[in-house]
Amino acid sequence: MKIRFDRFVLDGDTRQLLRDGQEVRLTPKAFDLLVILASDRPNVVSKQTLQQRLWPDTFVAEANLSNLVAELREALADRSRPPRIIRTSHRFGYAFSADVATDPRRESTNGPPTCWLEWAEHRFPLSPGEHVVGRDPDADIRIESSTVSRRHAQVSVTEDAALLEDFGSKNGTFLHNERVTAPVPLANGDAIRFGSVLVTFHVRGQGSTETASSTG
């Protein structure tokens, strides 16, 4: 995902936020929060959902999320009243409210991505290109689990195919319970396991009824 808003460019693939061409430093969690809100725009994302995406399987105080929002607003020179970029839905959650222009080199102008990975309430849109899966903060698809390697596997997407490849991970990558030892093609509804984490591959228009709307 790469979008332009206000004086900023947000690139989810390179994990960079630029203001007038200069990089703005964010903590990894604050960057992840910005990507989630931008990906789900203009919908409001509940605090509960944000906590689940940012700290899966971990209980954290609500103040942690509030602190990340405050960090984003400071980095974006945004105010809570009236907000230009991060809008608060009182007692519920937050939404990305800035006007956005997508980069045609990185995103299709024909609507949402045609395929995605789904893990519980997390959805990871897959644009054409290579998507690294792992625990590494710089992974394109970040899964925080002790059974997932820092650079665990990769999903490569073209206009007419998607391939799954393991990166020699400790706990393995499995497609329908068969360990992946070489690149294998993916089909709609395929069950993939990274270590102990089960995800599902979806292709729009092939039995999929929901829209991919966020990243991890």
mmCIF file of C-alpha atoms in Angstrom:
data_model
loop_
_atom_site.group_PDB
_atom_site.id
_atom_site.type_symbol
_atom_site.label_atom_id
_atom_site.label_comp_id
_atom_site.label_asym_id
_atom_site.label_seq_id
_atom_site.Cartn_x
_atom_site.Cartn_y
_atom_site.Cartn_z
ATOM 1 C CA MET A 1 0.000 0.000 0.000
ATOM 2 C CA LYS A 2 1.224 3.466 -0.911
ATOM 3 C CA ILE A 3 -0.958 6.527 -0.431
ATOM 4 C CA ARG A 4 -0.556 10.299 -0.471
ATOM 5 C CA PHE A 5 -2.417 12.580 1.923
ATOM 6 C CA ASP A 6 -1.955 16.136 3.131
ATOM 7 C CA ARG A 7 1.844 16.686 2.883
ATOM 8 C CA PHE A 8 2.628 13.015 3.514
ATOM 9 C CA VAL A 9 3.334 9.771 1.677
ATOM 10 C CA LEU A 10 2.690 6.501 3.521
ATOM 11 C CA ASP A 11 4.366 3.415 2.059
ATOM 12 C CA GLY A 12 3.387 0.219 3.838
ATOM 13 C CA ASP A 13 5.764 -1.923 1.773
ATOM 14 C CA THR A 14 8.903 0.029 2.657
ATOM 15 C CA ARG A 15 7.498 1.000 6.086
ATOM 16 C CA GLN A 16 8.148 4.690 5.528
ATOM 17 C CA LEU A 17 6.214 7.851 6.294
ATOM 18 C CA LEU A 18 7.503 10.845 4.334
ATOM 19 C CA ARG A 19 6.648 14.524 4.801
ATOM 20 C CA ASP A 20 7.656 16.716 1.886
ATOM 21 C CA GLY A 21 10.121 13.988 0.900
ATOM 22 C CA GLN A 22 11.723 13.710 4.351
ATOM 23 C CA GLU A 23 11.239 10.593 6.466
ATOM 24 C CA VAL A 24 9.206 10.962 9.652
ATOM 25 C CA ARG A 25 10.330 8.616 12.408
ATOM 26 C CA LEU A 26 7.662 6.527 14.105
ATOM 27 C CA THR A 27 7.888 3.655 16.558
ATOM 28 C CA PRO A 28 6.976 0.314 14.910
ATOM 29 C CA LYS A 29 3.619 0.077 16.699
ATOM 30 C CA ALA A 30 2.673 3.647 15.786
ATOM 31 C CA PHE A 31 3.508 2.919 12.141
ATOM 32 C CA ASP A 32 1.421 -0.277 12.266
ATOM 33 C CA LEU A 33 -1.487 1.701 13.712
ATOM 34 C CA LEU A 34 -1.275 4.283 10.921
ATOM 35 C CA VAL A 35 -1.254 1.537 8.266
ATOM 36 C CA ILE A 36 -4.299 -0.145 9.823
ATOM 37 C CA LEU A 37 -6.294 3.074 9.975
ATOM 38 C CA ALA A 38 -5.280 4.097 6.453
ATOM 39 C CA SER A 39 -6.119 0.653 5.065
ATOM 40 C CA ASP A 40 -9.542 0.610 6.733
ATOM 41 C CA ARG A 41 -10.429 4.187 5.731
ATOM 42 C CA PRO A 42 -12.951 5.726 6.040
ATOM 43 C CA ASN A 43 -14.345 3.183 8.508
ATOM 44 C CA VAL A 44 -13.926 3.642 12.238
ATOM 45 C CA VAL A 45 -11.828 0.853 13.769
ATOM 46 C CA SER A 46 -12.807 -0.021 17.322
ATOM 47 C CA LYS A 47 -10.296 0.197 20.138
ATOM 48 C CA GLN A 48 -10.799 -3.495 20.831
ATOM 49 C CA THR A 49 -10.004 -4.433 17.227
ATOM 50 C CA LEU A 50 -6.934 -2.188 17.182
ATOM 51 C CA GLN A 51 -5.639 -3.744 20.380
ATOM 52 C CA GLN A 52 -6.138 -7.226 18.945
ATOM 53 C CA ARG A 53 -4.273 -6.345 15.757
ATOM 54 C CA LEU A 54 -1.427 -4.480 17.427
ATOM 55 C CA TRP A 55 -0.962 -6.791 20.407
ATOM 56 C CA PRO A 56 -2.377 -10.201 19.420
ATOM 57 C CA ASP A 57 -2.761 -12.641 22.311
ATOM 58 C CA THR A 58 -1.492 -9.995 24.748
ATOM 59 C CA PHE A 59 -3.484 -7.879 27.198
ATOM 60 C CA VAL A 60 -2.457 -4.232 27.230
ATOM 61 C CA ALA A 61 -3.933 -1.193 28.932
ATOM 62 C CA GLU A 62 -6.037 1.125 26.786
ATOM 63 C CA ALA A 63 -3.530 3.879 27.567
ATOM 64 C CA ASN A 64 -1.012 2.137 25.290
ATOM 65 C CA LEU A 65 -3.296 2.719 22.309
ATOM 66 C CA SER A 66 -3.991 6.321 23.363
ATOM 67 C CA ASN A 67 -0.248 6.942 23.540
ATOM 68 C CA LEU A 68 0.213 5.630 19.988
ATOM 69 C CA VAL A 69 -2.559 7.890 18.714
ATOM 70 C CA ALA A 70 -0.912 10.849 20.441
ATOM 71 C CA GLU A 71 2.430 9.908 18.822
ATOM 72 C CA LEU A 72 0.783 9.786 15.388
ATOM 73 C CA ARG A 73 -0.936 13.111 15.841
ATOM 74 C CA GLU A 74 2.306 14.751 16.882
ATOM 75 C CA ALA A 75 4.169 13.260 13.902
ATOM 76 C CA LEU A 76 1.381 14.297 11.520
ATOM 77 C CA ALA A 77 0.983 17.759 13.084
ATOM 78 C CA ASP A 78 -2.649 16.804 13.597
ATOM 79 C CA ARG A 79 -5.021 18.034 16.296
ATOM 80 C CA SER A 80 -7.743 16.068 18.019
ATOM 81 C CA ARG A 81 -10.121 19.049 17.626
ATOM 82 C CA PRO A 82 -10.739 19.468 14.789
ATOM 83 C CA PRO A 83 -8.782 16.530 13.336
ATOM 84 C CA ARG A 84 -7.397 16.589 9.799
ATOM 85 C CA ILE A 85 -6.102 13.035 9.661
ATOM 86 C CA ILE A 86 -6.925 10.891 12.731
ATOM 87 C CA ARG A 87 -10.540 11.205 13.867
ATOM 88 C CA THR A 88 -11.742 9.991 17.262
ATOM 89 C CA SER A 89 -15.077 8.214 17.541
ATOM 90 C CA HIS A 90 -15.955 8.944 21.169
ATOM 91 C CA ARG A 91 -15.699 5.873 23.415
ATOM 92 C CA PHE A 92 -15.401 3.582 20.389
ATOM 93 C CA GLY A 93 -12.295 3.946 18.240
ATOM 94 C CA TYR A 94 -10.445 5.881 15.551
ATOM 95 C CA ALA A 95 -10.642 6.525 11.815
ATOM 96 C CA PHE A 96 -8.381 7.871 9.084
ATOM 97 C CA SER A 97 -10.155 10.962 7.733
ATOM 98 C CA ALA A 98 -7.672 12.650 5.374
ATOM 99 C CA ASP A 99 -8.277 12.867 1.636
ATOM 100 C CA VAL A 100 -6.141 10.217 -0.050
ATOM 101 C CA ALA A 101 -4.546 9.713 -3.452
ATOM 102 C CA THR A 102 -3.162 6.257 -4.166
ATOM 103 C CA ASP A 103 0.058 5.647 -6.099
ATOM 104 C CA PRO A 104 -0.977 4.017 -9.411
ATOM 105 C CA ARG A 105 2.368 2.229 -9.598
ATOM 106 C CA ARG A 106 1.645 0.293 -6.418
ATOM 107 C CA GLU A 107 -2.154 0.067 -6.209
ATOM 108 C CA SER A 108 -4.857 -0.757 -8.677
ATOM 109 C CA THR A 109 -7.301 2.018 -9.514
ATOM 110 C CA ASN A 110 -10.018 -0.553 -10.090
ATOM 111 C CA GLY A 111 -10.893 -1.062 -6.423
ATOM 112 C CA PRO A 112 -9.834 -3.352 -3.581
ATOM 113 C CA PRO A 113 -7.094 -5.988 -3.981
ATOM 114 C CA THR A 114 -8.085 -9.170 -5.761
ATOM 115 C CA CYS A 115 -6.577 -11.485 -3.137
ATOM 116 C CA TRP A 116 -5.631 -11.445 0.522
ATOM 117 C CA LEU A 117 -4.650 -13.520 3.534
ATOM 118 C CA GLU A 118 -7.003 -13.739 6.488
ATOM 119 C CA TRP A 119 -5.924 -14.567 10.045
ATOM 120 C CA ALA A 120 -8.701 -14.357 12.645
ATOM 121 C CA GLU A 121 -9.802 -10.705 12.437
ATOM 122 C CA HIS A 122 -6.672 -9.652 10.555
ATOM 123 C CA ARG A 123 -6.711 -9.219 6.778
ATOM 124 C CA PHE A 124 -3.624 -8.646 4.682
ATOM 125 C CA PRO A 125 -4.275 -7.340 1.143
ATOM 126 C CA LEU A 126 -1.910 -8.806 -1.465
ATOM 127 C CA SER A 127 -1.006 -6.448 -4.287
ATOM 128 C CA PRO A 128 1.135 -7.670 -7.204
ATOM 129 C CA GLY A 129 4.672 -8.285 -5.955
ATOM 130 C CA GLU A 130 6.438 -10.172 -3.177
ATOM 131 C CA HIS A 131 5.132 -10.205 0.379
ATOM 132 C CA VAL A 132 7.398 -11.468 3.174
ATOM 133 C CA VAL A 133 5.624 -13.141 6.100
ATOM 134 C CA GLY A 134 7.231 -13.146 9.543
ATOM 135 C CA ARG A 135 7.754 -11.602 12.993
ATOM 136 C CA ASP A 136 10.265 -9.060 11.722
ATOM 137 C CA PRO A 137 8.987 -5.479 12.154
ATOM 138 C CA ASP A 138 9.823 -4.900 8.494
ATOM 139 C CA ALA A 139 7.878 -7.946 7.262
ATOM 140 C CA ASP A 140 5.133 -7.092 4.773
ATOM 141 C CA ILE A 141 2.771 -9.461 6.604
ATOM 142 C CA ARG A 142 3.730 -9.259 10.259
ATOM 143 C CA ILE A 143 2.553 -12.111 12.494
ATOM 144 C CA GLU A 144 3.606 -11.854 16.117
ATOM 145 C CA SER A 145 3.799 -15.470 17.252
ATOM 146 C CA SER A 146 6.672 -17.367 18.857
ATOM 147 C CA THR A 147 6.191 -20.158 16.290
ATOM 148 C CA VAL A 148 6.718 -17.785 13.350
ATOM 149 C CA SER A 149 10.272 -16.977 12.230
ATOM 150 C CA ARG A 150 11.392 -13.388 11.694
ATOM 151 C CA ARG A 151 11.401 -14.008 7.928
ATOM 152 C CA HIS A 152 9.247 -17.096 7.700
ATOM 153 C CA ALA A 153 7.881 -17.320 4.159
ATOM 154 C CA GLN A 154 6.831 -15.332 1.108
ATOM 155 C CA VAL A 155 3.707 -14.950 -1.001
ATOM 156 C CA SER A 156 4.410 -13.760 -4.549
ATOM 157 C CA VAL A 157 1.489 -12.329 -6.500
ATOM 158 C CA THR A 158 1.173 -11.691 -10.230
ATOM 159 C CA GLU A 159 -1.880 -10.700 -12.256
ATOM 160 C CA ASP A 160 -2.904 -14.322 -12.734
ATOM 161 C CA ALA A 161 -1.227 -16.376 -9.979
ATOM 162 C CA ALA A 162 0.005 -16.475 -6.404
ATOM 163 C CA LEU A 163 2.885 -18.616 -5.117
ATOM 164 C CA LEU A 164 3.763 -19.622 -1.557
ATOM 165 C CA GLU A 165 7.400 -20.208 -0.621
ATOM 166 C CA ASP A 166 9.004 -21.130 2.712
ATOM 167 C CA PHE A 167 12.224 -19.386 3.768
ATOM 168 C CA GLY A 168 13.667 -22.357 5.654
ATOM 169 C CA SER A 169 11.647 -21.481 8.744
ATOM 170 C CA LYS A 170 12.209 -23.405 11.972
ATOM 171 C CA ASN A 171 8.598 -24.510 12.411
ATOM 172 C CA GLY A 172 7.729 -24.806 8.737
ATOM 173 C CA THR A 173 5.106 -23.558 6.322
ATOM 174 C CA PHE A 174 2.233 -25.894 5.495
ATOM 175 C CA LEU A 175 -0.401 -25.907 2.759
ATOM 176 C CA HIS A 176 -3.329 -28.147 3.698
ATOM 177 C CA ASN A 177 -1.058 -29.872 6.266
ATOM 178 C CA GLU A 178 1.595 -30.634 3.631
ATOM 179 C CA ARG A 179 4.948 -29.016 4.396
ATOM 180 C CA VAL A 180 6.031 -26.533 1.743
ATOM 181 C CA THR A 181 9.526 -27.354 0.478
ATOM 182 C CA ALA A 182 9.340 -25.561 -2.889
ATOM 183 C CA PRO A 183 7.183 -22.735 -4.285
ATOM 184 C CA VAL A 184 3.571 -23.898 -4.633
ATOM 185 C CA PRO A 185 0.575 -22.189 -6.286
ATOM 186 C CA LEU A 186 -2.307 -20.965 -4.155
ATOM 187 C CA ALA A 187 -6.026 -21.234 -4.837
ATOM 188 C CA ASN A 188 -9.025 -19.578 -3.243
ATOM 189 C CA GLY A 189 -9.792 -21.011 0.190
ATOM 190 C CA ASP A 190 -6.373 -22.611 0.700
ATOM 191 C CA ALA A 191 -5.488 -23.176 4.350
ATOM 192 C CA ILE A 192 -1.918 -22.111 5.121
ATOM 193 C CA ARG A 193 -0.088 -22.629 8.399
ATOM 194 C CA PHE A 194 2.965 -20.590 9.388
ATOM 195 C CA GLY A 195 4.271 -22.483 12.415
ATOM 196 C CA SER A 196 1.097 -22.804 14.511
ATOM 197 C CA VAL A 197 -0.673 -19.807 12.951
ATOM 198 C CA LEU A 198 -3.457 -20.765 10.541
ATOM 199 C CA VAL A 199 -4.405 -18.319 7.773
ATOM 200 C CA THR A 200 -6.638 -18.570 4.718
ATOM 201 C CA PHE A 201 -5.910 -17.374 1.190
ATOM 202 C CA HIS A 202 -8.821 -15.656 -0.565
ATOM 203 C CA VAL A 203 -9.378 -14.605 -4.163
ATOM 204 C CA ARG A 204 -12.118 -12.110 -4.948
ATOM 205 C CA GLY A 205 -14.841 -13.422 -7.210
ATOM 206 C CA GLN A 206 -14.065 -17.086 -6.503
ATOM 207 C CA GLY A 207 -16.439 -17.776 -3.663
ATOM 208 C CA SER A 208 -15.174 -14.907 -1.526
ATOM 209 C CA THR A 209 -17.923 -12.706 -0.177
ATOM 210 C CA GLU A 210 -15.962 -10.262 1.953
ATOM 211 C CA THR A 211 -13.594 -7.426 1.202
ATOM 212 C CA ALA A 212 -9.995 -7.328 2.336
ATOM 213 C CA SER A 213 -9.661 -4.145 4.328
ATOM 214 C CA SER A 214 -6.512 -4.090 6.462
ATOM 215 C CA THR A 215 -2.762 -5.036 7.061
ATOM 216 C CA GLY A 216 -0.523 -6.328 9.936
#
